[in-house]
CSV table of C-alpha atoms and ligand atoms in Angstrom, one decimal:
chain,number,residue,atom,x,y,z
A,1,MET,CA,-10.3,-53.7,33.4
A,2,ALA,CA,-11.4,-49.9,33.1
A,3,ASP,CA,-15.0,-49.4,33.6
A,4,THR,CA,-16.9,-48.9,30.9
A,5,GLN,CA,-19.5,-45.7,30.9
A,6,LYS,CA,-20.3,-46.0,26.9
A,7,THR,CA,-21.6,-48.9,25.0
A,8,ALA,CA,-21.6,-49.5,21.7
A,9,THR,CA,-24.9,-50.5,19.5
A,10,LEU,CA,-24.1,-53.4,16.4
A,11,THR,CA,-27.1,-53.9,14.3
A,12,ILE,CA,-27.1,-57.3,12.3
A,13,ASP,CA,-30.2,-58.1,10.3
A,14,GLY,CA,-32.8,-56.1,12.6
A,15,ALA,CA,-31.3,-57.7,15.9
A,16,SER,CA,-29.1,-55.3,18.2
A,17,TYR,CA,-26.3,-55.9,20.5
A,18,ASP,CA,-24.6,-53.6,23.3
A,19,LEU,CA,-20.9,-53.8,23.1
A,20,PRO,CA,-19.5,-52.0,26.3
A,21,ILE,CA,-16.3,-49.1,25.8
A,22,TYR,CA,-13.5,-48.7,27.6
A,23,SER,CA,-12.1,-45.4,28.3
A,24,PRO,CA,-8.1,-46.3,29.5
A,25,THR,CA,-5.3,-43.3,30.7
A,26,ALA,CA,-4.5,-43.4,28.0
A,27,GLY,CA,-5.3,-43.7,23.6
A,28,PRO,CA,-8.5,-44.5,21.9
A,29,ASP,CA,-11.1,-46.2,23.8
A,30,VAL,CA,-11.4,-50.1,23.0
A,31,LEU,CA,-15.1,-51.8,22.5
A,32,ASP,CA,-15.3,-55.1,24.3
A,33,ILE,CA,-16.5,-58.0,21.8
A,34,ARG,CA,-15.7,-60.5,23.6
A,35,LYS,CA,-19.3,-61.6,23.8
A,36,LEU,CA,-20.4,-61.0,20.2
A,37,TYR,CA,-19.5,-64.5,18.8
A,38,SER,CA,-21.7,-66.7,22.0
A,39,GLN,CA,-24.7,-63.3,21.3
A,40,ALA,CA,-24.7,-62.6,17.6
A,41,GLY,CA,-22.8,-65.6,16.1
A,42,VAL,CA,-20.3,-63.8,14.5
A,43,PHE,CA,-17.0,-63.0,14.3
A,44,THR,CA,-15.0,-60.0,14.2
A,45,TYR,CA,-11.8,-59.8,11.4
A,46,ASP,CA,-8.8,-57.8,11.5
A,47,PRO,CA,-5.8,-59.9,10.6
A,48,GLY,CA,-2.6,-57.7,11.3
A,49,PHE,CA,-4.6,-56.5,14.9
A,50,THR,CA,-4.5,-53.0,13.1
A,51,SER,CA,-7.7,-52.3,15.1
A,52,THR,CA,-7.2,-54.7,17.9
A,53,SER,CA,-6.5,-54.6,21.6
A,54,ALA,CA,-5.2,-58.0,22.9
A,55,CYS,CA,-4.8,-57.4,26.3
A,56,ASP,CA,-4.7,-54.3,28.8
A,57,SER,CA,-1.0,-53.0,30.2
A,58,THR,CA,-0.1,-50.8,32.6
A,59,ILE,CA,3.5,-50.6,30.9
A,60,THR,CA,3.8,-48.8,27.7
A,61,PHE,CA,1.7,-46.4,26.1
A,62,ILE,CA,2.6,-45.1,22.3
A,63,ASP,CA,1.0,-42.3,21.0
A,64,GLY,CA,2.2,-42.8,17.7
A,65,GLY,CA,1.1,-39.1,15.8
A,66,LYS,CA,2.6,-37.4,18.5
A,67,GLY,CA,5.8,-39.8,18.3
A,68,GLU,CA,5.3,-40.6,21.9
A,69,LEU,CA,6.6,-43.2,24.0
A,70,LEU,CA,6.7,-43.6,27.2
A,71,HIS,CA,6.9,-46.5,30.1
A,72,ARG,CA,5.5,-46.8,33.5
A,73,GLY,CA,4.8,-43.2,31.8
A,74,TYR,CA,8.0,-41.4,31.7
A,75,PRO,CA,9.2,-40.8,28.3
A,76,ILE,CA,12.1,-42.3,27.0
A,77,ASP,CA,14.0,-39.6,25.7
A,78,GLN,CA,14.1,-38.5,29.5
A,79,LEU,CA,14.9,-42.1,30.2
A,80,ALA,CA,17.7,-42.1,27.8
A,81,GLY,CA,19.0,-39.2,29.0
A,82,LYS,CA,18.9,-39.5,32.8
A,83,SER,CA,18.1,-42.8,33.5
A,84,HIS,CA,20.7,-46.3,32.5
A,85,TYR,CA,19.4,-49.6,31.2
A,86,LEU,CA,18.9,-51.7,34.2
A,87,GLU,CA,17.1,-49.0,36.5
A,88,VAL,CA,14.7,-48.9,33.1
A,89,CYS,CA,14.5,-52.3,33.8
A,90,TYR,CA,13.2,-52.5,37.0
A,91,LEU,CA,11.0,-50.3,36.5
A,92,LEU,CA,9.7,-51.8,33.5
A,93,LEU,CA,9.5,-55.0,35.8
A,94,TYR,CA,7.9,-53.3,38.9
A,95,GLY,CA,6.2,-50.0,37.8
A,96,GLU,CA,8.3,-47.7,39.9
A,97,LEU,CA,11.5,-46.2,39.5
A,98,PRO,CA,13.3,-47.6,42.5
A,99,SER,CA,15.0,-46.5,45.8
A,100,ALA,CA,18.7,-46.4,46.4
A,101,VAL,CA,18.9,-49.1,47.8
A,102,GLU,CA,16.5,-51.4,45.7
A,103,LEU,CA,18.4,-50.3,42.5
A,104,GLU,CA,21.9,-51.1,44.0
A,105,LYS,CA,20.2,-54.7,45.5
A,106,PHE,CA,18.9,-55.6,41.2
A,107,GLU,CA,21.5,-54.7,39.9
A,108,LEU,CA,23.9,-57.1,42.1
A,109,THR,CA,21.6,-59.8,41.6
A,110,ILE,CA,21.7,-59.5,38.6
A,111,THR,CA,25.2,-59.3,37.7
A,112,ARG,CA,25.5,-62.3,40.1
A,113,HIS,CA,23.5,-64.1,37.9
A,114,THR,CA,25.3,-63.4,34.0
A,115,MET,CA,27.7,-66.6,34.2
A,116,ILE,CA,25.9,-69.5,32.2
A,117,HIS,CA,25.9,-73.0,33.0
A,118,GLU,CA,29.2,-74.7,31.7
A,119,GLN,CA,27.0,-77.2,30.4
A,120,MET,CA,26.2,-74.9,27.5
A,121,HIS,CA,29.3,-74.3,25.9
A,122,ASN,CA,29.2,-77.4,24.0
A,123,PHE,CA,25.6,-76.1,23.4
A,124,PHE,CA,27.5,-73.8,20.6
A,125,ARG,CA,29.5,-76.0,19.5
A,126,GLY,CA,27.1,-78.6,17.7
A,127,PHE,CA,26.3,-75.0,15.4
A,128,ARG,CA,28.7,-74.2,12.3
A,129,ARG,CA,30.3,-71.0,12.4
A,130,ASP,CA,29.0,-69.5,10.2
A,131,ALA,CA,25.7,-70.2,12.4
A,132,HIS,CA,23.6,-66.6,11.7
A,133,PRO,CA,23.9,-65.7,15.7
A,134,MET,CA,19.5,-66.0,16.1
A,135,ALA,CA,19.8,-69.3,15.6
A,136,ILE,CA,21.9,-69.5,17.9
A,137,MET,CA,20.2,-67.5,20.3
A,138,VAL,CA,16.6,-69.0,19.7
A,139,GLY,CA,18.6,-72.5,20.4
A,140,ALA,CA,20.0,-71.8,23.7
A,141,VAL,CA,17.7,-69.2,25.3
A,142,GLY,CA,15.2,-72.7,24.5
A,143,ALA,CA,18.0,-74.8,25.8
A,144,MET,CA,17.9,-73.0,29.6
A,145,ALA,CA,14.6,-74.3,30.3
A,146,ALA,CA,16.9,-78.2,30.2
A,147,PHE,CA,19.1,-76.1,32.2
A,148,TYR,CA,17.3,-73.6,34.6
A,149,HIS,CA,14.3,-76.9,35.8
A,150,ASP,CA,14.2,-75.1,39.3
A,151,SER,CA,12.1,-71.5,37.4
A,152,THR,CA,10.2,-73.3,35.1
A,153,ASP,CA,7.1,-74.1,37.0
A,154,ILE,CA,5.4,-70.2,35.9
A,155,SER,CA,2.7,-70.9,39.3
A,156,ASP,CA,4.9,-70.3,41.6
A,157,PRO,CA,6.1,-66.1,42.5
A,158,HIS,CA,9.5,-66.6,42.9
A,159,GLN,CA,10.3,-69.3,40.0
A,160,ARG,CA,8.9,-66.4,37.6
A,161,GLU,CA,11.6,-63.9,39.7
A,162,VAL,CA,14.3,-65.8,39.5
A,163,ALA,CA,13.4,-66.6,35.5
A,164,SER,CA,13.3,-63.1,35.3
A,165,HIS,CA,16.3,-62.1,36.7
A,166,ARG,CA,18.4,-64.8,35.1
A,167,LEU,CA,16.7,-64.1,31.3
A,168,ILE,CA,18.0,-60.3,31.9
A,169,ALA,CA,21.7,-61.6,32.9
A,170,LYS,CA,22.0,-64.6,30.5
A,171,VAL,CA,21.0,-63.3,27.0
A,172,PRO,CA,23.9,-60.5,26.9
A,173,THR,CA,26.4,-63.4,28.2
A,174,ILE,CA,25.3,-66.1,25.4
A,175,ALA,CA,24.5,-62.9,22.5
A,176,ALA,CA,28.4,-62.5,23.1
A,177,MET,CA,29.5,-66.0,23.2
A,178,ALA,CA,27.2,-66.5,19.6
A,179,TYR,CA,29.3,-63.3,18.5
A,180,LYS,CA,32.6,-65.3,19.5
A,181,TYR,CA,32.1,-68.6,18.3
A,182,SER,CA,31.5,-67.8,14.8
A,183,ILE,CA,34.4,-65.1,15.1
A,184,GLY,CA,36.6,-68.7,15.8
A,185,GLN,CA,37.2,-66.5,19.2
A,186,PRO,CA,36.9,-68.4,22.7
A,187,PHE,CA,33.8,-67.1,24.7
A,188,VAL,CA,35.4,-64.4,27.4
A,189,TYR,CA,33.4,-64.9,31.2
A,190,PRO,CA,31.4,-62.3,32.2
A,191,ARG,CA,32.9,-59.7,34.7
A,192,ASN,CA,31.0,-57.5,37.5
A,193,ASP,CA,33.3,-54.4,38.4
A,194,LEU,CA,31.2,-53.5,34.4
A,195,ASP,CA,27.9,-52.6,34.5
A,196,TYR,CA,25.5,-54.1,32.1
A,197,ALA,CA,26.8,-52.9,29.0
A,198,ALA,CA,29.9,-52.6,29.2
A,199,ASN,CA,30.5,-55.8,30.4
A,200,PHE,CA,28.6,-57.1,27.3
A,201,LEU,CA,30.6,-55.4,25.3
A,202,HIS,CA,34.5,-56.7,27.0
A,203,MET,CA,32.6,-60.6,26.6
A,204,CYS,CA,32.3,-59.4,22.9
A,205,PHE,CA,35.4,-57.4,22.0
A,206,ALA,CA,37.8,-58.7,24.4
A,207,VAL,CA,40.5,-61.9,24.2
A,208,PRO,CA,42.8,-63.8,26.5
A,209,ALA,CA,45.7,-62.5,25.0
A,210,GLU,CA,45.4,-58.5,26.0
A,211,GLU,CA,43.8,-56.4,28.3
A,212,TYR,CA,40.8,-54.7,26.2
A,213,VAL,CA,39.5,-51.7,28.7
A,214,VAL,CA,36.0,-50.2,27.4
A,215,ASP,CA,35.7,-47.1,26.3
A,216,PRO,CA,33.3,-45.0,28.7
A,217,ILE,CA,31.1,-43.9,25.6
A,218,LEU,CA,31.4,-46.1,23.7
A,219,ALA,CA,29.4,-48.4,27.3
A,220,ARG,CA,27.1,-45.4,27.1
A,221,ALA,CA,25.8,-45.7,23.7
A,222,MET,CA,25.8,-49.6,24.0
A,223,ASP,CA,23.9,-48.5,27.2
A,224,ARG,CA,21.3,-45.8,25.6
A,225,ILE,CA,20.4,-48.5,22.4
A,226,PHE,CA,19.5,-51.3,25.1
A,227,THR,CA,17.5,-48.5,26.7
A,228,LEU,CA,16.0,-47.5,23.2
A,229,HIS,CA,14.5,-50.9,22.5
A,230,ALA,CA,13.8,-52.5,25.9
A,231,ASP,CA,10.2,-52.4,25.0
A,232,HIS,CA,7.0,-51.2,22.8
A,233,GLU,CA,4.0,-52.1,24.2
A,234,GLN,CA,1.8,-55.1,22.0
A,235,ASN,CA,4.8,-55.4,18.9
A,236,ALA,CA,4.8,-58.8,16.8
A,237,SER,CA,7.5,-60.7,19.0
A,238,THR,CA,5.5,-59.3,22.1
A,239,SER,CA,3.0,-60.2,21.3
A,240,THR,CA,4.5,-63.8,20.2
A,241,VAL,CA,5.7,-64.3,23.5
A,242,ARG,CA,2.1,-63.1,26.0
A,243,LEU,CA,0.2,-66.0,23.0
A,244,ALA,CA,2.9,-68.9,23.7
A,245,SER,CA,3.0,-67.5,28.0
A,246,SER,CA,-1.1,-68.5,27.0
A,247,SER,CA,-0.5,-71.8,26.8
A,248,GLY,CA,1.5,-72.3,30.6
A,249,ALA,CA,4.6,-73.0,28.2
A,250,ASN,CA,7.8,-72.0,30.2
A,251,PRO,CA,9.4,-68.7,30.5
A,252,PHE,CA,12.4,-69.8,28.1
A,253,ALA,CA,10.2,-71.3,25.2
A,254,CYS,CA,8.0,-67.8,25.3
A,255,ILE,CA,11.7,-65.8,25.0
A,256,ALA,CA,12.6,-68.2,22.4
A,257,ALA,CA,9.6,-67.9,20.5
A,258,GLY,CA,10.0,-63.6,20.8
A,259,ILE,CA,13.6,-64.2,19.8
A,260,ALA,CA,12.3,-66.0,16.7
A,261,CYS,CA,9.2,-63.7,15.5
A,262,LEU,CA,11.6,-60.3,16.4
A,263,TRP,CA,14.5,-62.4,14.2
A,264,GLY,CA,11.9,-61.7,11.1
A,265,PRO,CA,13.1,-58.0,8.6
A,266,ALA,CA,9.8,-56.3,8.9
A,267,HIS,CA,10.6,-56.7,12.4
A,268,GLY,CA,13.8,-56.5,14.5
A,269,GLY,CA,16.0,-57.9,11.6
A,270,ALA,CA,15.2,-54.4,10.0
A,271,ASN,CA,18.4,-52.8,11.3
A,272,GLN,CA,20.3,-55.5,9.4
A,273,ALA,CA,18.5,-55.2,6.7
A,274,CYS,CA,18.6,-51.0,6.8
A,275,LEU,CA,22.5,-51.3,7.1
A,276,GLU,CA,22.5,-53.8,4.2
A,277,MET,CA,20.7,-51.8,2.3
A,278,LEU,CA,22.6,-48.6,3.1
A,279,LYS,CA,25.7,-50.5,2.0
A,280,GLU,CA,24.3,-51.9,-1.3
A,281,ILE,CA,22.5,-48.1,-3.0
A,282,GLY,CA,26.4,-47.4,-1.5
A,283,SER,CA,26.8,-43.5,-2.8
A,284,VAL,CA,24.7,-41.2,-2.2
A,285,GLU,CA,24.1,-41.0,-6.5
A,286,ARG,CA,21.8,-43.9,-5.8
A,287,ILE,CA,19.5,-42.3,-3.9
A,288,PRO,CA,17.3,-41.3,-6.0
A,289,GLU,CA,17.5,-45.1,-7.7
A,290,PHE,CA,15.9,-46.8,-4.7
A,291,ILE,CA,13.5,-43.7,-3.4
A,292,ALA,CA,11.7,-45.3,-6.7
A,293,ARG,CA,11.9,-48.7,-6.3
A,294,ALA,CA,10.3,-47.8,-2.8
A,295,LYS,CA,7.4,-46.2,-4.3
A,296,ASP,CA,7.0,-48.6,-7.2
A,297,LYS,CA,4.2,-50.3,-6.1
A,298,ASP,CA,5.6,-53.7,-8.7
A,299,ASP,CA,9.0,-53.6,-7.3
A,300,PRO,CA,8.8,-55.3,-3.7
A,301,PHE,CA,11.8,-52.8,-1.9
A,302,ARG,CA,11.1,-51.2,1.0
A,303,LEU,CA,13.4,-48.8,2.5
A,304,MET,CA,15.0,-50.7,5.1
A,305,GLY,CA,14.2,-48.4,8.5
A,306,PHE,CA,11.4,-46.5,7.1
A,307,GLY,CA,7.9,-46.4,8.1
A,308,HIS,CA,5.4,-48.3,11.3
A,309,ARG,CA,2.5,-49.3,11.6
A,310,VAL,CA,1.9,-47.5,15.5
A,311,TYR,CA,4.2,-44.1,14.5
A,312,LYS,CA,2.5,-42.0,12.3
A,313,ASN,CA,5.2,-39.5,13.2
A,314,PHE,CA,9.1,-39.6,13.7
A,315,ASP,CA,9.9,-42.5,16.3
A,316,PRO,CA,11.2,-40.9,19.1
A,317,ARG,CA,13.6,-43.2,19.7
A,318,ALA,CA,15.0,-42.4,16.2
A,319,THR,CA,16.0,-38.7,17.5
A,320,VAL,CA,17.8,-40.2,20.2
A,321,MET,CA,19.8,-42.7,18.3
A,322,LYS,CA,20.5,-40.0,15.9
A,323,GLN,CA,22.2,-37.6,18.1
A,324,SER,CA,24.0,-40.7,19.8
A,325,ALA,CA,25.4,-42.0,16.3
A,326,ASP,CA,26.8,-38.4,15.5
A,327,GLU,CA,28.6,-38.7,18.9
A,328,VAL,CA,29.8,-42.3,18.3
A,329,LEU,CA,30.9,-41.6,15.1
A,330,ASP,CA,32.6,-38.5,16.8
A,331,LEU,CA,34.4,-40.6,19.5
A,332,LEU,CA,35.7,-43.3,16.7
A,333,GLY,CA,36.5,-40.5,14.0
A,334,VAL,CA,34.2,-42.1,11.6
A,335,GLU,CA,31.7,-39.5,11.2
A,336,ASN,CA,33.4,-39.8,7.3
A,337,ASN,CA,31.6,-43.4,7.4
A,338,PRO,CA,30.6,-43.4,3.8
A,339,VAL,CA,27.1,-45.3,5.1
A,340,LEU,CA,26.6,-42.3,7.4
A,341,GLY,CA,26.9,-40.6,4.6
A,342,VAL,CA,23.9,-42.2,2.4
A,343,ALA,CA,22.0,-43.1,5.6
A,344,LYS,CA,21.2,-38.7,6.0
A,345,GLU,CA,21.3,-37.9,2.8
A,346,LEU,CA,18.4,-41.0,1.8
A,347,GLU,CA,16.7,-39.7,5.1
A,348,GLN,CA,17.0,-36.0,3.9
A,349,ALA,CA,15.6,-37.3,0.1
A,350,ALA,CA,12.7,-39.4,1.8
A,351,LEU,CA,11.7,-36.9,3.8
A,352,ALA,CA,11.6,-34.1,1.1
A,353,ASP,CA,9.2,-36.7,-1.4
A,354,PRO,CA,6.0,-36.4,-1.0
A,355,TYR,CA,5.0,-40.4,-0.6
A,356,PHE,CA,6.9,-40.7,1.8
A,357,ALA,CA,5.5,-37.5,3.9
A,358,GLU,CA,1.4,-39.1,2.5
A,359,LYS,CA,2.2,-42.4,3.9
A,360,LYS,CA,3.5,-40.9,7.3
A,361,LEU,CA,7.0,-42.6,6.8
A,362,PHE,CA,9.7,-41.5,8.6
A,363,PRO,CA,12.7,-43.2,10.1
A,364,ASN,CA,12.4,-45.9,12.6
A,365,VAL,CA,14.4,-46.4,15.6
A,366,ASP,CA,16.7,-49.7,13.5
A,367,PHE,CA,17.3,-46.8,10.7
A,368,TYR,CA,20.3,-45.5,13.0
A,369,SER,CA,21.3,-48.0,15.6
A,370,GLY,CA,22.8,-50.3,12.8
A,371,ILE,CA,25.6,-47.2,11.9
A,372,ILE,CA,26.0,-47.1,15.7
A,373,LEU,CA,26.9,-50.9,16.0
A,374,GLU,CA,28.4,-50.9,12.5
A,375,ALA,CA,30.8,-48.5,13.8
A,376,MET,CA,31.5,-50.2,17.2
A,377,GLY,CA,32.6,-53.3,15.3
A,378,PHE,CA,29.9,-55.2,15.4
A,379,PRO,CA,28.5,-57.2,12.3
A,380,THR,CA,25.4,-56.6,11.1
A,381,SER,CA,24.2,-60.3,12.0
A,382,MET,CA,24.8,-59.0,15.5
A,383,PHE,CA,22.8,-56.9,15.2
A,384,THR,CA,19.0,-58.0,16.2
A,385,PRO,CA,20.8,-60.3,18.4
A,386,ILE,CA,21.5,-56.8,20.6
A,387,PHE,CA,17.7,-55.5,19.6
A,388,ALA,CA,16.9,-59.1,21.3
A,389,LEU,CA,19.0,-58.4,24.5
A,390,SER,CA,17.5,-55.2,25.3
A,391,ARG,CA,13.5,-56.0,24.2
A,392,THR,CA,14.4,-59.0,26.6
A,393,VAL,CA,13.3,-57.6,30.1
A,394,GLY,CA,10.5,-56.3,27.7
A,395,TRP,CA,8.8,-59.5,26.8
A,396,ILE,CA,9.6,-60.7,30.7
A,397,SER,CA,7.5,-57.9,32.0
A,398,GLN,CA,4.6,-58.1,29.6
A,399,TRP,CA,4.7,-62.0,30.3
A,400,LYS,CA,4.8,-61.4,33.5
A,401,GLU,CA,2.3,-59.0,33.7
A,402,GLN,CA,0.2,-61.5,31.4
A,403,LEU,CA,0.4,-64.0,34.0
A,404,ALA,CA,-0.8,-62.0,37.0
A,405,ASP,CA,-3.8,-61.5,35.4
A,406,PRO,CA,-6.5,-63.6,36.7
A,407,GLY,CA,-8.8,-63.7,33.5
A,408,MET,CA,-5.6,-65.0,31.5
A,409,LYS,CA,-7.2,-67.6,29.0
A,410,ILE,CA,-4.8,-69.8,26.8
A,411,GLY,CA,-4.9,-67.3,23.1
A,412,ARG,CA,-7.2,-68.4,20.1
A,413,PRO,CA,-8.2,-66.6,17.7
A,414,ARG,CA,-11.1,-67.1,14.4
A,415,GLN,CA,-10.6,-67.3,11.4
A,416,LEU,CA,-12.7,-66.0,8.1
A,417,TYR,CA,-13.2,-69.4,6.3
A,418,LEU,CA,-12.8,-69.8,2.4
A,419,GLY,CA,-12.5,-72.6,1.9
A,420,GLU,CA,-13.8,-75.9,0.6
A,421,THR,CA,-17.2,-76.8,2.5
A,422,LEU,CA,-18.5,-80.4,3.7
A,423,ARG,CA,-17.1,-83.2,0.6
A,424,ASP,CA,-16.4,-87.1,0.6
A,425,TYR,CA,-13.6,-88.7,-0.2
A,426,THR,CA,-12.6,-89.6,-3.8
A,427,ASP,CA,-10.4,-93.4,-4.9
A,428,ILE,CA,-7.5,-92.2,-6.8
A,429,GLU,CA,-9.5,-94.5,-9.9
A,430,LYS,CA,-12.1,-92.1,-10.2
A,431,ARG,CA,-9.5,-88.7,-10.2
B,501,SDX,C1,9.8,-52.8,14.4
B,501,SDX,O1,6.0,-53.3,16.1
B,501,SDX,C2,6.9,-52.1,17.3
B,501,SDX,O2,6.5,-51.9,17.6
B,501,SDX,C3,8.1,-53.2,15.8
B,501,SDX,C4,9.3,-52.1,17.1
B,501,SDX,C5,9.3,-52.6,18.3
B,501,SDX,O3,10.1,-51.6,18.8
B,501,SDX,O4,9.3,-53.4,18.5
B,501,SDX,O5,9.1,-50.2,16.6
B,501,SDX,C6,10.4,-52.5,16.0
B,501,SDX,O6,9.5,-53.5,13.9
B,501,SDX,C7,10.5,-51.1,13.6
B,501,SDX,C8,9.7,-51.2,12.1
B,501,SDX,C9,11.3,-52.2,11.6
B,501,SDX,N1,11.2,-52.7,10.1
B,501,SDX,C10,11.4,-51.7,9.0
B,501,SDX,O7,12.2,-50.5,9.6
B,501,SDX,C11,10.8,-52.5,8.0
B,501,SDX,C12,10.4,-51.6,6.6
B,501,SDX,N2,8.9,-50.9,7.6
B,501,SDX,C13,8.4,-51.7,7.0
B,501,SDX,O8,8.1,-53.1,6.0
B,501,SDX,C14,6.8,-51.0,7.7
B,501,SDX,O9,6.4,-50.3,7.3
B,501,SDX,C15,6.6,-51.6,8.8
B,501,SDX,C16,6.0,-53.5,9.1
B,501,SDX,C17,7.2,-51.4,9.3
B,501,SDX,C18,5.1,-51.2,8.8
B,501,SDX,O10,3.6,-52.3,7.7
B,501,SDX,P1,2.4,-51.9,8.2
B,501,SDX,O11,2.0,-50.2,9.2
B,501,SDX,O12,1.8,-53.5,8.2
B,501,SDX,O13,2.0,-50.2,6.5
B,501,SDX,P2,1.8,-51.2,5.3
B,501,SDX,O14,2.7,-52.6,5.2
B,501,SDX,O15,0.4,-51.4,5.3
B,501,SDX,O16,2.1,-50.1,4.8
B,501,SDX,C19,1.0,-49.3,4.4
B,501,SDX,C20,1.6,-48.0,3.3
B,501,SDX,C21,2.4,-49.2,1.7
B,501,SDX,O17,1.7,-48.9,0.6
B,501,SDX,P3,0.5,-48.7,0.4
B,501,SDX,O18,-0.6,-50.7,0.1
B,501,SDX,O19,-1.3,-47.9,1.1
B,501,SDX,O20,0.1,-48.2,-1.3
B,501,SDX,O21,2.8,-47.8,2.9
B,501,SDX,C22,3.9,-48.6,1.7
B,501,SDX,C23,3.3,-49.6,2.2
B,501,SDX,O22,4.1,-49.7,0.6
B,501,SDX,N3,5.7,-48.3,2.6
B,501,SDX,C24,6.3,-48.3,2.8
B,501,SDX,C25,6.7,-48.6,4.2
B,501,SDX,N4,7.2,-48.7,4.4
B,501,SDX,C26,5.6,-49.2,4.5
B,501,SDX,N5,6.7,-48.0,1.1
B,501,SDX,C27,8.0,-48.1,1.9
B,501,SDX,N6,9.1,-48.1,2.2
B,501,SDX,C28,8.5,-48.3,3.5
B,501,SDX,N7,9.5,-48.9,4.8
């Protein structure tokens, strides 16, 4: 915990209470209210946690005003440009960039854990073919606790390490299997001669009938998408994983909870919703109609892929993603993709509109990721599963950090109660 140099004084009904203020290494000071209820008998009120820090962390820092995202101090644009996903996984998990020997050992460990228990194949066959892949992922990842009992004891550091490696290694296999199952194609086993991103593309797009060679440019773009989604401070799904973990739940249950939360269209489901929105707009001529709807307070429609709770400037991930989109579409000869044309016009129209500028609504990571994934051949239903497999390392890193905190307590928020006060039961004859 940061040391406290300052205090704030709160006065309620003539009584004063001193609350410690901690200064972080970066970002705003925080007010420690842990003793507020016991001293002053009042709760704070912050639904949506717009002004509440729920933990201390050393993993990721976001400066929303500057549009800055750091993982263990390294800016996301440098990591996306110079590193690769498994190296970023090591950085998030262990706090430092690995040496060549450490990286080789880590990559070999992950590679050797990519297969899932053969019995789990039957698990998939219980789903309808048209099940959303996220429904399958929530079920299959949660079910890993039924297959990997030897890495569910969170009090054992070795088991925590094994569970971390198993999840990072196996979630892509599960995501690829969910895709194959949804299109009625046979599962494709992981290959140890392929790197992480190439292996995922191979598991998704290879078929037994012919050899599938992964294009290195697509593998690089896939790896970059994984890196850009790896971690993001205390977002909704990460907070879900931390809250689930605070009860002592096993790692597979905690990550399944994070996947469930990410599924929502306001969060990780936005990339799917964004592409569906772009297709609904259909042509640049209809953009003004949808911009007007997004600004209409009486219309629940929002521009999916725009806005962010923290970024009040450009999402630095969207900047990198936009460059990747141009590369992939150029490679695939789909630079005239009508959806990309609508996306680029929509971005320009929204950025030029005072409403979005005033509310600081800029394109976020989800705005361009869907375009790249569609160009690669993924159906929109696979966009959020890809986000989930990318974010697994972030969830696991935050899970590990919380478990290592000796002061960890079960999360138990209170409430502002506005319901009925005490009253007696009324027999039905008298109602
Ligand atoms: C992710 O937290 C993270 O870090 C998440 C994430 C991660 O990596 O984990 O970055 C991933 O979830 C990115 C966000 C993806 N979601 C979307 O693209 C869905 C569309 N965006 C919105 O739903 C919204 O912007 C949120 C949910 C992202 C943020 O919502 P906030 O911070 O709660 O903001 P708000 O809803 O209070 O909106 C503030 C104002 C409102 O207008 P007023 O009530 O003040 O008049 O801006 C408006 C909103 O109506 N607004 C939008 C808008 N987003 C907000 N208006 C039109 N279109 C939008 N997209």
